[in-house]
C-alpha positions as protocol buffer text, in pm:
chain_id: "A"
residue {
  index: 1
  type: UNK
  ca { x: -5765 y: -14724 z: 23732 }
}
residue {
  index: 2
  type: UNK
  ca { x: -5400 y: -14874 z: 23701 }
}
residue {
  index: 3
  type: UNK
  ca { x: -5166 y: -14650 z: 23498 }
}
residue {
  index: 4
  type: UNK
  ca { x: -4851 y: -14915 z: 23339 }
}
residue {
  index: 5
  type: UNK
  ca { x: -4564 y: -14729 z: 23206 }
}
residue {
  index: 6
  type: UNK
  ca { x: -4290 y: -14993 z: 23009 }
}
residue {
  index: 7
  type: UNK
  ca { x: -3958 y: -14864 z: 22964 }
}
residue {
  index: 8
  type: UNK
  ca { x: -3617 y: -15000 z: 22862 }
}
residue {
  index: 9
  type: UNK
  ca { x: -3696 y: -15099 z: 22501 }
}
residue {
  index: 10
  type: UNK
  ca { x: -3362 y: -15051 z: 22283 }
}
residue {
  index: 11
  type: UNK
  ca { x: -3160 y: -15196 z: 21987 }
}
residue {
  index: 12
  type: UNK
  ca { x: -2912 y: -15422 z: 22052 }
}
residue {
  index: 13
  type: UNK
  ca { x: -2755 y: -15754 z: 21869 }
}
residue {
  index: 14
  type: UNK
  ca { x: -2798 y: -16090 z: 21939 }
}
residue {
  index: 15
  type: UNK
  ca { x: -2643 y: -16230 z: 22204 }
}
residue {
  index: 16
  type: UNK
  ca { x: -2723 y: -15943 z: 22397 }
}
residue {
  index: 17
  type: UNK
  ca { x: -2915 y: -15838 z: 22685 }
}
residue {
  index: 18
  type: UNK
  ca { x: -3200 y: -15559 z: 22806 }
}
residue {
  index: 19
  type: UNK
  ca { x: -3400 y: -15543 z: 23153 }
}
residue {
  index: 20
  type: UNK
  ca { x: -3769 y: -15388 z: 23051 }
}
residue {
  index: 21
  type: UNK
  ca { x: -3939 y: -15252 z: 23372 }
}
residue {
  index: 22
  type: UNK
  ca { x: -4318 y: -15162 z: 23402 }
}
residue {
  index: 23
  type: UNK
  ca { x: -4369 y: -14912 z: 23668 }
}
residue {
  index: 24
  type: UNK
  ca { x: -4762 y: -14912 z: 23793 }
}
residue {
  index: 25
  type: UNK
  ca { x: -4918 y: -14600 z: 23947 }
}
residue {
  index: 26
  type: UNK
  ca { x: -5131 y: -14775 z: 24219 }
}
residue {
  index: 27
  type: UNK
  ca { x: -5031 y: -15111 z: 24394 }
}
residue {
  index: 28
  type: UNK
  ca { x: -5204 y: -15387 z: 24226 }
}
residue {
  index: 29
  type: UNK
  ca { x: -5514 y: -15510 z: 24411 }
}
residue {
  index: 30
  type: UNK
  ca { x: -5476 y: -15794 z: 24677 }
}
residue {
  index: 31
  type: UNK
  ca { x: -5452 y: -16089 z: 24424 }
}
residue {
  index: 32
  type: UNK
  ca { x: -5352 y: -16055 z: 24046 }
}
residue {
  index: 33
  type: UNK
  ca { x: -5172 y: -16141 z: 23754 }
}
residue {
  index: 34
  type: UNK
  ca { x: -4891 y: -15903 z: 23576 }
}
residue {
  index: 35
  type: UNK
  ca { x: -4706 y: -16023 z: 23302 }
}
residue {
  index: 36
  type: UNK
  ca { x: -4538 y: -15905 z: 22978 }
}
residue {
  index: 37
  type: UNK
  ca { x: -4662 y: -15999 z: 22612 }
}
residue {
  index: 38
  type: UNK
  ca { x: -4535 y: -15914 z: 22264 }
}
residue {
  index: 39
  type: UNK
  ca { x: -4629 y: -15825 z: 21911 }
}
residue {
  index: 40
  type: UNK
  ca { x: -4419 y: -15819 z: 21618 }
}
residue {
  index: 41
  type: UNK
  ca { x: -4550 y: -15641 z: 21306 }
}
residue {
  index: 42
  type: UNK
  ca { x: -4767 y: -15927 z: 21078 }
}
residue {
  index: 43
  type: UNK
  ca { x: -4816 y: -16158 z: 21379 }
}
residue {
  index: 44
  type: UNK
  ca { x: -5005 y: -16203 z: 21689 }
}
residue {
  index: 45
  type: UNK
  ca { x: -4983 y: -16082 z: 21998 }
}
residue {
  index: 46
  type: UNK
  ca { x: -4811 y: -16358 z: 22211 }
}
residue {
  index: 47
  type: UNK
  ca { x: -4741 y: -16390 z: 22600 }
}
residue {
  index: 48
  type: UNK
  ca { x: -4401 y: -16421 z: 22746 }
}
residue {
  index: 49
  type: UNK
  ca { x: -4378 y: -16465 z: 23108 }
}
residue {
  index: 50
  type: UNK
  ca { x: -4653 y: -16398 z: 23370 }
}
residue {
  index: 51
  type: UNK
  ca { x: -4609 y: -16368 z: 23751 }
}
residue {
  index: 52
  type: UNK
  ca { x: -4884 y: -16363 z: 24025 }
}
residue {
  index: 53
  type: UNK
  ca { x: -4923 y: -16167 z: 24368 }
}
residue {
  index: 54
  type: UNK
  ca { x: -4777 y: -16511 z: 24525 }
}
residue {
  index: 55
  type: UNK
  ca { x: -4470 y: -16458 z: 24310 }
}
residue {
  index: 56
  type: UNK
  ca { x: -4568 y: -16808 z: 24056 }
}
residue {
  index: 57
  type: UNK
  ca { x: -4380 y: -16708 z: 23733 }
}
residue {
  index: 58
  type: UNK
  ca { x: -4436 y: -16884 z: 23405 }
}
residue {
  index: 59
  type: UNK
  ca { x: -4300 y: -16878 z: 23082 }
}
residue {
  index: 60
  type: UNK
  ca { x: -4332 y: -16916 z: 22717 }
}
residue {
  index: 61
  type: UNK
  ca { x: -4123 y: -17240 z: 22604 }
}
residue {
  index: 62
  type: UNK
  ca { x: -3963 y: -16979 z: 22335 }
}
residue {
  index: 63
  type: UNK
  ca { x: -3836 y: -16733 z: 22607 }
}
residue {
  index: 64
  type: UNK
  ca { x: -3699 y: -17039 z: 22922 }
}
residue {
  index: 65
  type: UNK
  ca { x: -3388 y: -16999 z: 23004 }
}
residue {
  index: 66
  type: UNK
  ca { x: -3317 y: -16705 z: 22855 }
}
residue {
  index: 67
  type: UNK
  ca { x: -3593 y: -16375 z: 23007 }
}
residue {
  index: 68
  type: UNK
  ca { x: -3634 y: -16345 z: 23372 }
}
residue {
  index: 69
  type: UNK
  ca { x: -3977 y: -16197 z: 23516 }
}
residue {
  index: 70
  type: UNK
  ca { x: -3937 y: -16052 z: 23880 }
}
residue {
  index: 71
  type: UNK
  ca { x: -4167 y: -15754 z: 24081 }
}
residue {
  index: 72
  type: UNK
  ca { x: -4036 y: -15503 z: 24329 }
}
residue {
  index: 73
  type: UNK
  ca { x: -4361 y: -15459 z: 24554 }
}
residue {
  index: 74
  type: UNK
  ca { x: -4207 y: -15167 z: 24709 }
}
residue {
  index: 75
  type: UNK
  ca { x: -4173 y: -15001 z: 24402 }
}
residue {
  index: 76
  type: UNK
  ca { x: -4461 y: -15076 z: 24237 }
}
residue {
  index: 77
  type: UNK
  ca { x: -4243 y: -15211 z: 23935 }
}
residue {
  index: 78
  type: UNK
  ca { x: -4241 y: -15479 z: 23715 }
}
residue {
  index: 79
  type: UNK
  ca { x: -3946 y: -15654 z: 23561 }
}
residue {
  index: 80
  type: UNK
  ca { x: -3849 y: -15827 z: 23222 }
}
residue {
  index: 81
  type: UNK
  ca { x: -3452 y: -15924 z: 23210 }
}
residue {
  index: 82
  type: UNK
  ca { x: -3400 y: -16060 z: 22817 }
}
residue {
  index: 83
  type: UNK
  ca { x: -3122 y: -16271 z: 22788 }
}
residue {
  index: 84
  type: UNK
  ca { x: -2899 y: -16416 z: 22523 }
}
residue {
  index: 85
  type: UNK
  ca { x: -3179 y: -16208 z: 22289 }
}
residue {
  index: 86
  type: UNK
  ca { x: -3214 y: -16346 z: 21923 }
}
residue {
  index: 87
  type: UNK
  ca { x: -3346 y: -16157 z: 21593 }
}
residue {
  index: 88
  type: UNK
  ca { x: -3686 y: -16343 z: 21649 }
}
residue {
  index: 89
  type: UNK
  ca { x: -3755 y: -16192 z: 21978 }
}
residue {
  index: 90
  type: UNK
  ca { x: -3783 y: -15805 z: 21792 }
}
residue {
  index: 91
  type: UNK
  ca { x: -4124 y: -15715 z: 21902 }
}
residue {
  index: 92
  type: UNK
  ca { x: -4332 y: -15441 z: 22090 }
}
residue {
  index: 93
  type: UNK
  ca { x: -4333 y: -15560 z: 22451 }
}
residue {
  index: 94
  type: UNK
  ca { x: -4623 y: -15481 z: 22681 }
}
residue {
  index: 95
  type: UNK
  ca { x: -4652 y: -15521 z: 23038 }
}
residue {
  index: 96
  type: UNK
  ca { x: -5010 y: -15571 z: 23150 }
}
residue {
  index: 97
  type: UNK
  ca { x: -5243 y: -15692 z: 23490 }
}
residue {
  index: 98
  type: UNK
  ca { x: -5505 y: -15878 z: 23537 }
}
residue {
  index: 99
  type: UNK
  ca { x: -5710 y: -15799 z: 23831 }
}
residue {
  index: 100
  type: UNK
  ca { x: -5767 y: -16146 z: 24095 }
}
residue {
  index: 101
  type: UNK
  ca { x: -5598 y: -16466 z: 24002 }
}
residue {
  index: 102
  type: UNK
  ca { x: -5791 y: -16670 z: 23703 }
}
residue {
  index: 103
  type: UNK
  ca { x: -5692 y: -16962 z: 23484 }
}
residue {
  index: 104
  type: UNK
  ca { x: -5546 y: -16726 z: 23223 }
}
residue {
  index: 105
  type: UNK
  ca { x: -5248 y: -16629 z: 23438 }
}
residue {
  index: 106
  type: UNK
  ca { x: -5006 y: -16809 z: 23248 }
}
residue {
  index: 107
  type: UNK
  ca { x: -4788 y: -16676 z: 22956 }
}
residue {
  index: 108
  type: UNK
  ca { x: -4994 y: -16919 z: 22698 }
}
residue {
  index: 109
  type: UNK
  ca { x: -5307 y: -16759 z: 22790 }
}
residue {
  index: 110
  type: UNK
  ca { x: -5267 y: -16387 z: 22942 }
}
residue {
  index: 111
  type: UNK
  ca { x: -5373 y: -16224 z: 22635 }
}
residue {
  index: 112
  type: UNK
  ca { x: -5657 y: -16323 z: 22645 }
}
residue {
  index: 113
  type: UNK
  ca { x: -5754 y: -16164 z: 22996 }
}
residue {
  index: 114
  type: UNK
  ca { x: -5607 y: -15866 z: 23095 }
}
residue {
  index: 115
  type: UNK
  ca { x: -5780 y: -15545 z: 23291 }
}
residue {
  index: 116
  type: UNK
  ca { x: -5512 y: -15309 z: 23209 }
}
residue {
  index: 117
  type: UNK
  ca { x: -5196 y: -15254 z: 23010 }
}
residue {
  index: 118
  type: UNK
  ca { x: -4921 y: -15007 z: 22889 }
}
residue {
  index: 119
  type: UNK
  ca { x: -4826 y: -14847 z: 22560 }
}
residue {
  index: 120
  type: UNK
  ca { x: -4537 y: -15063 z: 22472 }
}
residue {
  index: 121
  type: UNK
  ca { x: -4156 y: -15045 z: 22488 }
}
residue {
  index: 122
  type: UNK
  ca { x: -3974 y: -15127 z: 22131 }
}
residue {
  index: 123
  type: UNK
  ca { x: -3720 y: -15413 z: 22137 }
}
residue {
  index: 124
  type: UNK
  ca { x: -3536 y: -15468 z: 21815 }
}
residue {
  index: 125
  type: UNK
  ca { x: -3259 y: -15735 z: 21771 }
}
residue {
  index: 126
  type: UNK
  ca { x: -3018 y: -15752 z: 21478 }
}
residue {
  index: 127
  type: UNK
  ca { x: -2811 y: -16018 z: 21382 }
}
């Protein structure tokens, strides 16, 4: 059992910035997947940047340029840095880990397979 614990959710306006961590109670297993996905009330869940125990990142074409996925191995944490945020990016965010490396570690696909995620940290934007 992984325990993932998001925190740095906040309000802020656009334009401005937040860095969401994801601290896991165990180290992940020898090969994985940990990323971050969102939901916004109404709509599907949808992934936003993925990174794998050989440090590959990817990212959804709505969030390049702007978020920033990174891990800190020694302390177990996972990062999200947001950006120039806009009003459309208001959503629950999730961090979550796949266990092993599979075809679905990519931001387009990692909702689809994931072994383990947290409880969410709100991000609101207002224009």
């Amino acid at each position: 059992q992984v325990q993932l614990v998001e925190s740095g959710g906040d309000s802020v306006q656009t334009g401005g910035s937040l860095r969401l961590s994801c601290a896991a109670s165990r180290n992940p297993y020898s090969s994985y997947c940990m990323g971050w996905f969102r939901q916004a009330p109404g709509k599907e869940r949808e992934g936003v940047a993925t990174v794998d125990s050989g440090s590959t990142t990817t990212y959804a074409d709505s969030v390049k340029g702007r978020f920033t996925i990174s891990k800190d191995n020694a302390k177990i944490t996972l990062y999200l840095q947001m950006d120039s945020l806009k009003p459309e990016d208001t959503a629950m965010y999730y961090c979550a880990l796949q266990i092993g490396l599979t075809s679905y570690c990519n931001a387009q696909e990692f909702t689809r397979a994931y072994n383990y995620r947290g409880q969410g940290t709100q991000v609101t934007v207002s224009s």
